[in-house]
Tab-separated table of C-alpha atoms and ligand atoms in Angstrom:
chain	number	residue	atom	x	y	z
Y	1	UNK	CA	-69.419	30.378	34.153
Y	2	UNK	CA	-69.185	34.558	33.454
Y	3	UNK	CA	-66.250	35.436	32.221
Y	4	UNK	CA	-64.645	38.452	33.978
Y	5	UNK	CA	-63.205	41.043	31.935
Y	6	UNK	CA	-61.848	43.053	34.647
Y	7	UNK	CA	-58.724	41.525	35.092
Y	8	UNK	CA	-57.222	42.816	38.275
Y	9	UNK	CA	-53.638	41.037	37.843
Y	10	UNK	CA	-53.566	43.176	34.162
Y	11	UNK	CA	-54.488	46.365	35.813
Y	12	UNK	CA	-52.626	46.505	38.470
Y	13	UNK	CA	-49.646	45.780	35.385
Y	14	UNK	CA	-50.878	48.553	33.221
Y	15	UNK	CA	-50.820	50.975	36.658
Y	16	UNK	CA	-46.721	49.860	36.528
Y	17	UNK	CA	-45.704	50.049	33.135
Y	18	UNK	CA	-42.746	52.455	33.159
Y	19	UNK	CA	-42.829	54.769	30.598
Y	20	UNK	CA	-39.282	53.792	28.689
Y	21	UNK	CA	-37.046	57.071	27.101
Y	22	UNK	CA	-35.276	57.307	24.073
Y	23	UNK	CA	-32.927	59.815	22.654
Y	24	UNK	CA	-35.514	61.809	20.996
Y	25	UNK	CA	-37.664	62.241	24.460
Y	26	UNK	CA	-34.589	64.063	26.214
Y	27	UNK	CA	-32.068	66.616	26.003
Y	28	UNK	CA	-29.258	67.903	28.356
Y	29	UNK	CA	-29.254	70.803	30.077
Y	30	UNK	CA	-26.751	73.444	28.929
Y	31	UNK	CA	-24.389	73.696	32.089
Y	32	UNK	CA	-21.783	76.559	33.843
Y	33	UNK	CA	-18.409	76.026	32.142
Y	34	UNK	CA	-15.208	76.338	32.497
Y	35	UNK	CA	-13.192	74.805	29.533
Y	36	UNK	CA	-10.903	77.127	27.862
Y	37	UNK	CA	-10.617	75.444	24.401
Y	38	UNK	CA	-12.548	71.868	23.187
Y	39	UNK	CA	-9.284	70.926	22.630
Y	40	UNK	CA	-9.021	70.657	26.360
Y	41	UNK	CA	-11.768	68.136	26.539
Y	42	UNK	CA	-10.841	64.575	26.818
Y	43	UNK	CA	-12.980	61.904	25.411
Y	44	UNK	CA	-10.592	59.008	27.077
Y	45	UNK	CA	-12.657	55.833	28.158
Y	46	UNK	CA	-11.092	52.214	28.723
Y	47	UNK	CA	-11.843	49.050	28.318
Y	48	UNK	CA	-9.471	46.184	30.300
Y	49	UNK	CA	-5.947	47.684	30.672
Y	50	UNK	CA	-6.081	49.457	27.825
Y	51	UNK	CA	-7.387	53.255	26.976
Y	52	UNK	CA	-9.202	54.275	23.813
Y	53	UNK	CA	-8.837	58.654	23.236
Y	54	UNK	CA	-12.671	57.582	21.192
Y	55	UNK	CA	-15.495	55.789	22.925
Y	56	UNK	CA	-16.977	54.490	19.549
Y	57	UNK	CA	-16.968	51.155	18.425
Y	58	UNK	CA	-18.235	49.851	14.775
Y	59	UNK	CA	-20.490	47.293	14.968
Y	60	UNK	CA	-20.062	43.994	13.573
Y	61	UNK	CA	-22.082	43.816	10.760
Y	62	UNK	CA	-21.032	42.514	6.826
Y	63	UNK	CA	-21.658	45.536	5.842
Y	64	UNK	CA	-19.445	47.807	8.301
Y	65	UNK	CA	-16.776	46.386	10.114
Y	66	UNK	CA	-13.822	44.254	8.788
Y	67	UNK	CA	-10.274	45.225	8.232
Y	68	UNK	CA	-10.224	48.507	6.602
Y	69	UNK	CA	-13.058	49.797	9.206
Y	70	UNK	CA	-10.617	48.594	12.040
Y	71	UNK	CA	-7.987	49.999	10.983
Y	72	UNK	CA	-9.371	53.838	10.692
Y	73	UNK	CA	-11.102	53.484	13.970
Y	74	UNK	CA	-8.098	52.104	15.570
Y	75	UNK	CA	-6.346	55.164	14.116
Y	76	UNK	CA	-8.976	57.377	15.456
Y	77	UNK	CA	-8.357	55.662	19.226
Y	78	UNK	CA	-11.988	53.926	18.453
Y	79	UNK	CA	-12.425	49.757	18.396
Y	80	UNK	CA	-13.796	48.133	15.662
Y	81	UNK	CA	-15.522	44.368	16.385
Y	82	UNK	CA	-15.338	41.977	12.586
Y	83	UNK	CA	-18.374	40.745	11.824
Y	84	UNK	CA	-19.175	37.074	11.844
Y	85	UNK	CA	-20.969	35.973	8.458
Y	86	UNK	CA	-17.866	34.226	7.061
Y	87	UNK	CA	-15.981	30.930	7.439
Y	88	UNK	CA	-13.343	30.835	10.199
Y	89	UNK	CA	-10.725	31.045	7.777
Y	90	UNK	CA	-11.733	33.847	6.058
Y	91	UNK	CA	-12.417	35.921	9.487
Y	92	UNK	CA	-8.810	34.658	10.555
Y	93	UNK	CA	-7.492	36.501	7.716
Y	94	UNK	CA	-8.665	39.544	8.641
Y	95	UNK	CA	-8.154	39.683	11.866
Y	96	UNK	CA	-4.747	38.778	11.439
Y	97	UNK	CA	-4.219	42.342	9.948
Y	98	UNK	CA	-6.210	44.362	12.552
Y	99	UNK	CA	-5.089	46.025	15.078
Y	100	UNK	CA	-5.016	44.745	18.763
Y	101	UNK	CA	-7.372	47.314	19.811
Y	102	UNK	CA	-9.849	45.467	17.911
Y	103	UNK	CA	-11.679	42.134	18.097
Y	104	UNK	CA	-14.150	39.676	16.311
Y	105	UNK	CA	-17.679	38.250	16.299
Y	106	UNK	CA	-18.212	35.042	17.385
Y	107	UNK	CA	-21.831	33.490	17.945
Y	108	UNK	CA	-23.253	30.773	20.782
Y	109	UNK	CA	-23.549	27.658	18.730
Y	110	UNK	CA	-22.258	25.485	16.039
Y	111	UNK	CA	-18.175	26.189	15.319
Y	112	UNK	CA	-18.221	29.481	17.842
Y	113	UNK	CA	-15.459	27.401	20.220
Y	114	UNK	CA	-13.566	26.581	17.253
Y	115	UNK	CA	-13.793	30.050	16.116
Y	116	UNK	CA	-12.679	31.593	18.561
Y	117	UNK	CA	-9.625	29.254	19.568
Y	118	UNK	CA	-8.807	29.777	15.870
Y	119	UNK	CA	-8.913	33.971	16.194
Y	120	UNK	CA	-6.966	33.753	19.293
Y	121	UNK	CA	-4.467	31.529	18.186
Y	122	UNK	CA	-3.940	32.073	14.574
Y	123	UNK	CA	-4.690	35.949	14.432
Y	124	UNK	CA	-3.641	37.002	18.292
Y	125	UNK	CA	-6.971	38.513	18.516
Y	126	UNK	CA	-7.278	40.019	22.650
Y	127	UNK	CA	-11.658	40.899	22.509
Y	128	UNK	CA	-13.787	38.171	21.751
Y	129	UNK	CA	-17.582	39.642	21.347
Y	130	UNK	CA	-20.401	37.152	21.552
Y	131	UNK	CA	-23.022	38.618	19.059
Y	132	UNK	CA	-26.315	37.684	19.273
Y	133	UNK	CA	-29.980	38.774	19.307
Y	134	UNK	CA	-31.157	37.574	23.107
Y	135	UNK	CA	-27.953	37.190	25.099
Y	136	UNK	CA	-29.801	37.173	27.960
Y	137	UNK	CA	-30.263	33.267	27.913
Y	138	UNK	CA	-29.001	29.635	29.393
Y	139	UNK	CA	-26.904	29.068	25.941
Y	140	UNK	CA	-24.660	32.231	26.403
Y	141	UNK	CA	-23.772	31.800	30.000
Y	142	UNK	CA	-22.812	28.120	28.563
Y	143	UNK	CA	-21.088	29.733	25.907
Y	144	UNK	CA	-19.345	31.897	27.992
Y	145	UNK	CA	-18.706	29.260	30.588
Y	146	UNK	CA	-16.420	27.471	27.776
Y	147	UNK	CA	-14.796	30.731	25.995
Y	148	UNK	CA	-13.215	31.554	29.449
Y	149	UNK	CA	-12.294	27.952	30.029
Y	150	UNK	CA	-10.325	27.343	26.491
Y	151	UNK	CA	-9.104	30.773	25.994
Y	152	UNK	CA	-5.820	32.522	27.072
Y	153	UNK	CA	-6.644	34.109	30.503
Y	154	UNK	CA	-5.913	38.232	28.736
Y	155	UNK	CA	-8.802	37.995	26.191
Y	156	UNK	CA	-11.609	39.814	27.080
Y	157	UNK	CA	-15.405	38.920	26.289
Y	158	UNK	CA	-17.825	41.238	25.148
Y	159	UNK	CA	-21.317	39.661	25.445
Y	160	UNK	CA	-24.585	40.990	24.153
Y	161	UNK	CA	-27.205	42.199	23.209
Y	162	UNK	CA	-29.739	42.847	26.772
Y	163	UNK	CA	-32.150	45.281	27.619
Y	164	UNK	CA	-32.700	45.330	31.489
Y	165	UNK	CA	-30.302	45.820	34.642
Y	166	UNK	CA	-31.065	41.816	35.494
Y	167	UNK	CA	-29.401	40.910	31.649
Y	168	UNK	CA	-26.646	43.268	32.317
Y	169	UNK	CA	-26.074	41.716	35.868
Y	170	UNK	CA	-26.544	38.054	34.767
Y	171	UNK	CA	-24.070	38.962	31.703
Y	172	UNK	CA	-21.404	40.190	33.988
Y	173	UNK	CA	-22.301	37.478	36.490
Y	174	UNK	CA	-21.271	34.480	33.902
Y	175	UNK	CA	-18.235	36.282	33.029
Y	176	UNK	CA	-18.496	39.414	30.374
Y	177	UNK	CA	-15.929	41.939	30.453
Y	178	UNK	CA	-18.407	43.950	28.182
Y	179	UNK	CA	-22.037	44.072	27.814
Y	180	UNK	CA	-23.680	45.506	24.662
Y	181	UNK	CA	-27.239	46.680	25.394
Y	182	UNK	CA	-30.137	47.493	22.951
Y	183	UNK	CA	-32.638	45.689	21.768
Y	184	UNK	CA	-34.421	47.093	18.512
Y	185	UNK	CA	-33.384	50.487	18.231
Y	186	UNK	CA	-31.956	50.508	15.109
Y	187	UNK	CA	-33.245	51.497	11.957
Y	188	UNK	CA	-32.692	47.961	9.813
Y	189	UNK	CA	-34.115	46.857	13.540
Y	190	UNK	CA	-37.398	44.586	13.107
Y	191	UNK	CA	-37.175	43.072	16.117
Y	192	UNK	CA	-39.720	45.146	17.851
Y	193	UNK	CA	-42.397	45.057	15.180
Y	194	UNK	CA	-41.962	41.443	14.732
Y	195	UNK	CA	-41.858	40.069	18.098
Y	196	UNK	CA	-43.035	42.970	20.207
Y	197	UNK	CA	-40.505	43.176	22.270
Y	198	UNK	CA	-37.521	45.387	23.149
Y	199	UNK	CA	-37.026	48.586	25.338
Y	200	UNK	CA	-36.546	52.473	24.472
Y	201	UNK	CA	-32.883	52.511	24.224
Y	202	UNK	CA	-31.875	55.345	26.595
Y	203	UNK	CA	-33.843	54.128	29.404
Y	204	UNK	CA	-31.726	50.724	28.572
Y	205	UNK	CA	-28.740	52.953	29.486
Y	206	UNK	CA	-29.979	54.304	32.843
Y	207	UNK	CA	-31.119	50.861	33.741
Y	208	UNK	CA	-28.132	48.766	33.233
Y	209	UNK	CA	-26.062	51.370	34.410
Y	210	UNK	CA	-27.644	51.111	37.549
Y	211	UNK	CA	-26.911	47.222	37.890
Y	212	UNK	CA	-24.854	46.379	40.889
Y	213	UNK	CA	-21.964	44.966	39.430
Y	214	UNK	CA	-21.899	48.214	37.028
Y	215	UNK	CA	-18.078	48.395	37.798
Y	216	UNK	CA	-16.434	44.891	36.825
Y	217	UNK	CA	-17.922	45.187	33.354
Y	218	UNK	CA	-17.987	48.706	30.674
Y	219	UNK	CA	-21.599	49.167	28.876
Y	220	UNK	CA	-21.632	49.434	25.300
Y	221	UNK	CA	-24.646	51.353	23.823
Y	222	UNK	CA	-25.543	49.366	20.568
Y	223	UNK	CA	-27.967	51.164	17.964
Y	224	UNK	CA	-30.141	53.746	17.480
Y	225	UNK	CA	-27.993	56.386	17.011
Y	226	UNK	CA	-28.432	59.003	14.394
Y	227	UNK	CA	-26.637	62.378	15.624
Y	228	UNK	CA	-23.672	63.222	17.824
Y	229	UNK	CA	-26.168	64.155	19.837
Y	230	UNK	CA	-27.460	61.096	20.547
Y	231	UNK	CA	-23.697	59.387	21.315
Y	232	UNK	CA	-23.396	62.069	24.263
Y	233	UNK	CA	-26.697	61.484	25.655
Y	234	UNK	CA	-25.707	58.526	25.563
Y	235	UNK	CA	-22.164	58.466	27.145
Y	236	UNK	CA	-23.812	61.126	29.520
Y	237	UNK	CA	-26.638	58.134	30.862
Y	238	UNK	CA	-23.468	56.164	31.723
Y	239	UNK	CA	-22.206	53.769	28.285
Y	240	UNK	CA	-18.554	53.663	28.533
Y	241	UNK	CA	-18.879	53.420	24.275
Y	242	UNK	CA	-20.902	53.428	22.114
Y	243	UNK	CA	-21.560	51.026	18.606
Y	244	UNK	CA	-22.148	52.550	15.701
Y	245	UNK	CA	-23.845	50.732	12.319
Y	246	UNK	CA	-25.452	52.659	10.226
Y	247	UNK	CA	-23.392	56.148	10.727
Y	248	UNK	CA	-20.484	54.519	9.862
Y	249	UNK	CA	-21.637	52.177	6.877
Y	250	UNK	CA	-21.844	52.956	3.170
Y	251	UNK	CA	-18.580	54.798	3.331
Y	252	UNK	CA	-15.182	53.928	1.951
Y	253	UNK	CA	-13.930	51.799	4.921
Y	254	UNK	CA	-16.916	49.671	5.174
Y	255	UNK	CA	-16.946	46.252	3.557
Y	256	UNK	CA	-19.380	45.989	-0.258
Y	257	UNK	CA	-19.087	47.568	-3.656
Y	258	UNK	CA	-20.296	51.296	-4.044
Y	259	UNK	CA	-22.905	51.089	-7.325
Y	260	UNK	CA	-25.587	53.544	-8.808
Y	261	UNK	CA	-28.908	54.340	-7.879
Y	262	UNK	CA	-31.287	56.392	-10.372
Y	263	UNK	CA	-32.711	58.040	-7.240
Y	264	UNK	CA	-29.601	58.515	-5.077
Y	265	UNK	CA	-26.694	58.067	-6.891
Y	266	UNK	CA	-23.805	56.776	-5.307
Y	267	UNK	CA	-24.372	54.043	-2.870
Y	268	UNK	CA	-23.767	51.028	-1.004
Y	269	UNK	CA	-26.040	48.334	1.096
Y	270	UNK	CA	-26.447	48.251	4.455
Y	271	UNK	CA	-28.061	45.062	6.008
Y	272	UNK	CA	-29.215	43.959	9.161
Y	273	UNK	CA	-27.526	41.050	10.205
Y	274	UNK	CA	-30.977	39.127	10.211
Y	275	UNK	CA	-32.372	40.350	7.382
Y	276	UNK	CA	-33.069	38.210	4.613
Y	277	UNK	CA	-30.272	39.338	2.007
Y	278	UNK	CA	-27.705	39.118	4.757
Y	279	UNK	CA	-28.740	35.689	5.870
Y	280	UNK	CA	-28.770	34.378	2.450
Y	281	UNK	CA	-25.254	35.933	1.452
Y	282	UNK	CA	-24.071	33.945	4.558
Y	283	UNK	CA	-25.726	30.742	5.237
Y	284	UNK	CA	-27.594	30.451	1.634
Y	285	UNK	CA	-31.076	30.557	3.480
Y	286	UNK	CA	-32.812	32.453	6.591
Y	287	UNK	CA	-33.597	31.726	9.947
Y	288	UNK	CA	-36.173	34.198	11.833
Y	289	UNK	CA	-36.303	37.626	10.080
Y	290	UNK	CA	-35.979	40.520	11.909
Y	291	UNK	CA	-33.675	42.886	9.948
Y	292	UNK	CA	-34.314	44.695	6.884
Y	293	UNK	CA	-31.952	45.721	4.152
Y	294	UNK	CA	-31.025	49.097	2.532
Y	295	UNK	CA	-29.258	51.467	0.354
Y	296	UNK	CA	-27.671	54.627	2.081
Y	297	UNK	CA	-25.730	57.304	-0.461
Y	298	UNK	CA	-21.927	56.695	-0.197
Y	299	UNK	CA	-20.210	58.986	1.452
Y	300	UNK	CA	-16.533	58.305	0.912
Y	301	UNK	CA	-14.033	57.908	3.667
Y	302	UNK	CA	-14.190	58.199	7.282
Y	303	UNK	CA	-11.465	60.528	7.863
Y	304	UNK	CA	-13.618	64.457	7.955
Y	305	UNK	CA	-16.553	62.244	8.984
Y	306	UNK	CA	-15.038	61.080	12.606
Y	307	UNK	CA	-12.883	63.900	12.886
Y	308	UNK	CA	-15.973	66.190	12.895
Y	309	UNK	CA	-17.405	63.279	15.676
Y	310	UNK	CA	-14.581	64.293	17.562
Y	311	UNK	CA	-14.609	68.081	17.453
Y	312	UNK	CA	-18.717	67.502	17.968
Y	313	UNK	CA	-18.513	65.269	20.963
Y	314	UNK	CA	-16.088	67.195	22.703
Y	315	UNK	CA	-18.332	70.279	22.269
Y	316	UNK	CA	-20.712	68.346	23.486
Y	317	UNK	CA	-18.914	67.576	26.737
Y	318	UNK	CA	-18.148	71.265	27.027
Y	319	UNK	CA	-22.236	72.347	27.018
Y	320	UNK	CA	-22.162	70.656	30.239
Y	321	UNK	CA	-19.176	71.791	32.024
Y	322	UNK	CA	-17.324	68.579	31.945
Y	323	UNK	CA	-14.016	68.122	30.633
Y	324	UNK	CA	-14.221	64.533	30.605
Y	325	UNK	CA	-16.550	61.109	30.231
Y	326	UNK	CA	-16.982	61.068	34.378
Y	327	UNK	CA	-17.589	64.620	34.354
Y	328	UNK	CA	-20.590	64.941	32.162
Y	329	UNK	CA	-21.522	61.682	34.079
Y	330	UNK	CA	-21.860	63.521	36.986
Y	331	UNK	CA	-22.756	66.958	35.745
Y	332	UNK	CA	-25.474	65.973	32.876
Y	333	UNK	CA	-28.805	66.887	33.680
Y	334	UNK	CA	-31.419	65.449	31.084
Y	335	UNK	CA	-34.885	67.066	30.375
Y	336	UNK	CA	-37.589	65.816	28.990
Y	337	UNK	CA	-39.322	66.839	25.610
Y	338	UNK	CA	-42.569	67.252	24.209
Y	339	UNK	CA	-43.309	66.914	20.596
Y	340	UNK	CA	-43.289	70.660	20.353
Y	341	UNK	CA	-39.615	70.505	21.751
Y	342	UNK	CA	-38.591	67.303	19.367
Y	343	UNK	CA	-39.566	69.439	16.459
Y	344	UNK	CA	-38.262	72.432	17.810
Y	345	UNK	CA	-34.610	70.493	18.279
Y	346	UNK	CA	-34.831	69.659	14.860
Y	347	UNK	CA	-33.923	71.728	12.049
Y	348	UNK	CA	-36.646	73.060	11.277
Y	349	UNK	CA	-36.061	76.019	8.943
Y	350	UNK	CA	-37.746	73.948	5.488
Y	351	UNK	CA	-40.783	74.039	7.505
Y	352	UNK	CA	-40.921	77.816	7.668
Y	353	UNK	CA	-39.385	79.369	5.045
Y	354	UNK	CA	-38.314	79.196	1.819
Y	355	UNK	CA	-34.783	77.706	1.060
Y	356	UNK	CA	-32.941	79.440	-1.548
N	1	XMP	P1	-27.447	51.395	14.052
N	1	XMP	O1	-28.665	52.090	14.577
N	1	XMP	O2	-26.187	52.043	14.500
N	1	XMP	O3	-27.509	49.960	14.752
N	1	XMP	O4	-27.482	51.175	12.589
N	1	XMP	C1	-26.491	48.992	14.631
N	1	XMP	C2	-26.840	47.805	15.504
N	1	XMP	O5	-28.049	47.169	15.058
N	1	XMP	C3	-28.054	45.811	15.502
N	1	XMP	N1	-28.432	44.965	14.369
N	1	XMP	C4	-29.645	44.408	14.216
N	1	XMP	N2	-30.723	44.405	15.019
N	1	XMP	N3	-31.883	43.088	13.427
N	1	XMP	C5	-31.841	43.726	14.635
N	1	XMP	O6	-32.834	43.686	15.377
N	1	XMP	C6	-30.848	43.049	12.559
N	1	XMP	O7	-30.925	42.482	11.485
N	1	XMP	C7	-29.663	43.732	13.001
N	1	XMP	N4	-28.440	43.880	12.442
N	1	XMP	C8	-27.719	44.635	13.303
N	1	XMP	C9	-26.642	45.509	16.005
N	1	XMP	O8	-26.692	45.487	17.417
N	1	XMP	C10	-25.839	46.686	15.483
N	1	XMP	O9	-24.684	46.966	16.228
């Protein structure tokens, strides 16, 4: 029998693969203002009955978020999630001292029901987030089926991560309060390269934000961000936050000792939560690999760092006339780049002259 290489089924799929955007591919348009000062711009988003004045989250990684990091963006009007990659007890412990803005990271198997009874009832934690790779699957929705059976009725679940309107939707559907979306956009990300799968993370904003239950759950955009610029594209697409890792890690607040590099100096580590060294700190072995470890130069506290976030972000909100979150929502008007306009964007002035 021939075999036919024109495969009509595959062409017609190549004629509808969407071409998927990431930060980098867009910018907004500067827009007709009217704020008198930044100070006038509000950066106010909520999350259950409560508002936050900063839509940033930390994520929760061993390497960013425990106590300390909760505390400073609690102080900031931020949310910080505690990682997972320690024993009940210990994670009770630290919770215990965080503030009730903040919440911790449970997983879908083994002791997560445990662990979580344990946070809620021992530490009075109020957001539980379910952290995993591929929360768009039969084990979460069980998961979640039994978190919002056994826990008080005023905790609210964070679930993620997903990459398409239909995760978001069947998230929300099985009971999130939250969703995180992104799937391999961050730099310790090897998720993509390994498995081939994932989806340009600002069209993962426009997409889920387009779900139709959009409004009984806020959208958290998780990874991939490098530049304020990138956190109000991305609260301009439609996240109600967004989660920060490797911005916020390496600096006084984060978890890990700071130690000396010949080449960079001052550092710390920064791990993905399934790379190999992270895995091996935790569980004393790995499961699938798809994180990668690194050193990033320390850059002591967070205090000048997230106030110039604020002053930035606000500025940002200003460039297109909106003097709050809904406002740019409405008002933001992304273009697309070329290459020529990436590098342009950049800072480009090493390129073409001589730096003194
Ligand atoms: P940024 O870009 O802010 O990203 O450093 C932080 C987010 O990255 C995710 N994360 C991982 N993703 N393998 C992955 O594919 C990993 O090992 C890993 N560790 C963290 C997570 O969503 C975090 O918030």
């Amino acid at each position: 029998m021939a075999i036919s290489r024109n495969n009509q089924k595959l062409q017609a799929l190549v004629e509808k693969l969407k071409t998927g955007l990431t930060y980098d591919d867009v910018l907004l348009t500067p827009g007709y203002s009217e704020i008198p000062s930044r100070k006038s711009v509000s950066l106010e988003t909520h999350f259950g009955i409560r508002s936050y004045d900063l839509p940033i989250i930390s994520s929760p990684m061993s390497t960013v978020t425990e106590g300390d990091m909760c505390k400073i963006m609690d102080s900031f009007g931020g949310m910080g999630i505690v990682h997972r990659y320690n024993s009940i007890q210990e994670q009770v412990e630290i919770c215990k001292d965080i503030p009730d803005s903040c919440g911790a990271a449970i997983g879908i198997c083994g002791d997560y029901l445990d662990r979580a009874k344990k946070l809620c009832q021992n530490a009075d934690v109020k957001i539980i987030c379910i952290d995993v790779a591929h929360a768009h699957h039969s084990k979460t929705k069980k998961a979640i089926e039994s978190l919002k059976k056994e826990l008080p009725e005023d905790v609210l679940l964070i679930v993620g991560n997903v990459a398409t309107k239909k995760g978001f939707e069947d998230l929300v559907n099985w009971g999130a309060d939250g969703v995180k979306v992104g799937i391999g956009p961050s730099g310790v990300c090897e998720t993509r390269s390994e498995t081939g799968h994932g989806y340009p993370q600002l069209s993962t904003i426009f997409e889920c934000n387009s779900a139709s239950n959009r409004n009984e759950a806020i959208l958290i955009a998780d990874g991939g961000i490098k530049t304020t610029g990138d956190m109000v594209k991305a609260l301009a697409a439609g996240a109600d936050f967004v989660m920060l890792g490797s911005l916020l890690a390496a600096s006084q607040e984060a978890p890990g000792e700071v130690f000396y590099d010949e080449e960079l100096g001052e550092v710390k580590k920064y791990s993905g939560m399934a790379s190999e060294e992270a895995q091996n700190d935790f569980r004393g072995h790995t499961n699938s690999l798809e994180g990668v470890s690194s050193q990033i130069p320390y850059k002591g506290s967070l205090l000048p760092i997230l106030d110039r976030y604020v002053h930035s972000l606000r500025t940002g909100l200003s460039y297109s006339g909106a003097k709050n979150l809904e406002e740019l929502r409405v008002k933001a008007k992304f273009v697309q780049q070329t290459s020529a306009g990436q590098f342009e964007s950049s800072t480009h002035i090493k390129k073409i002259g001589r730096i003194r």
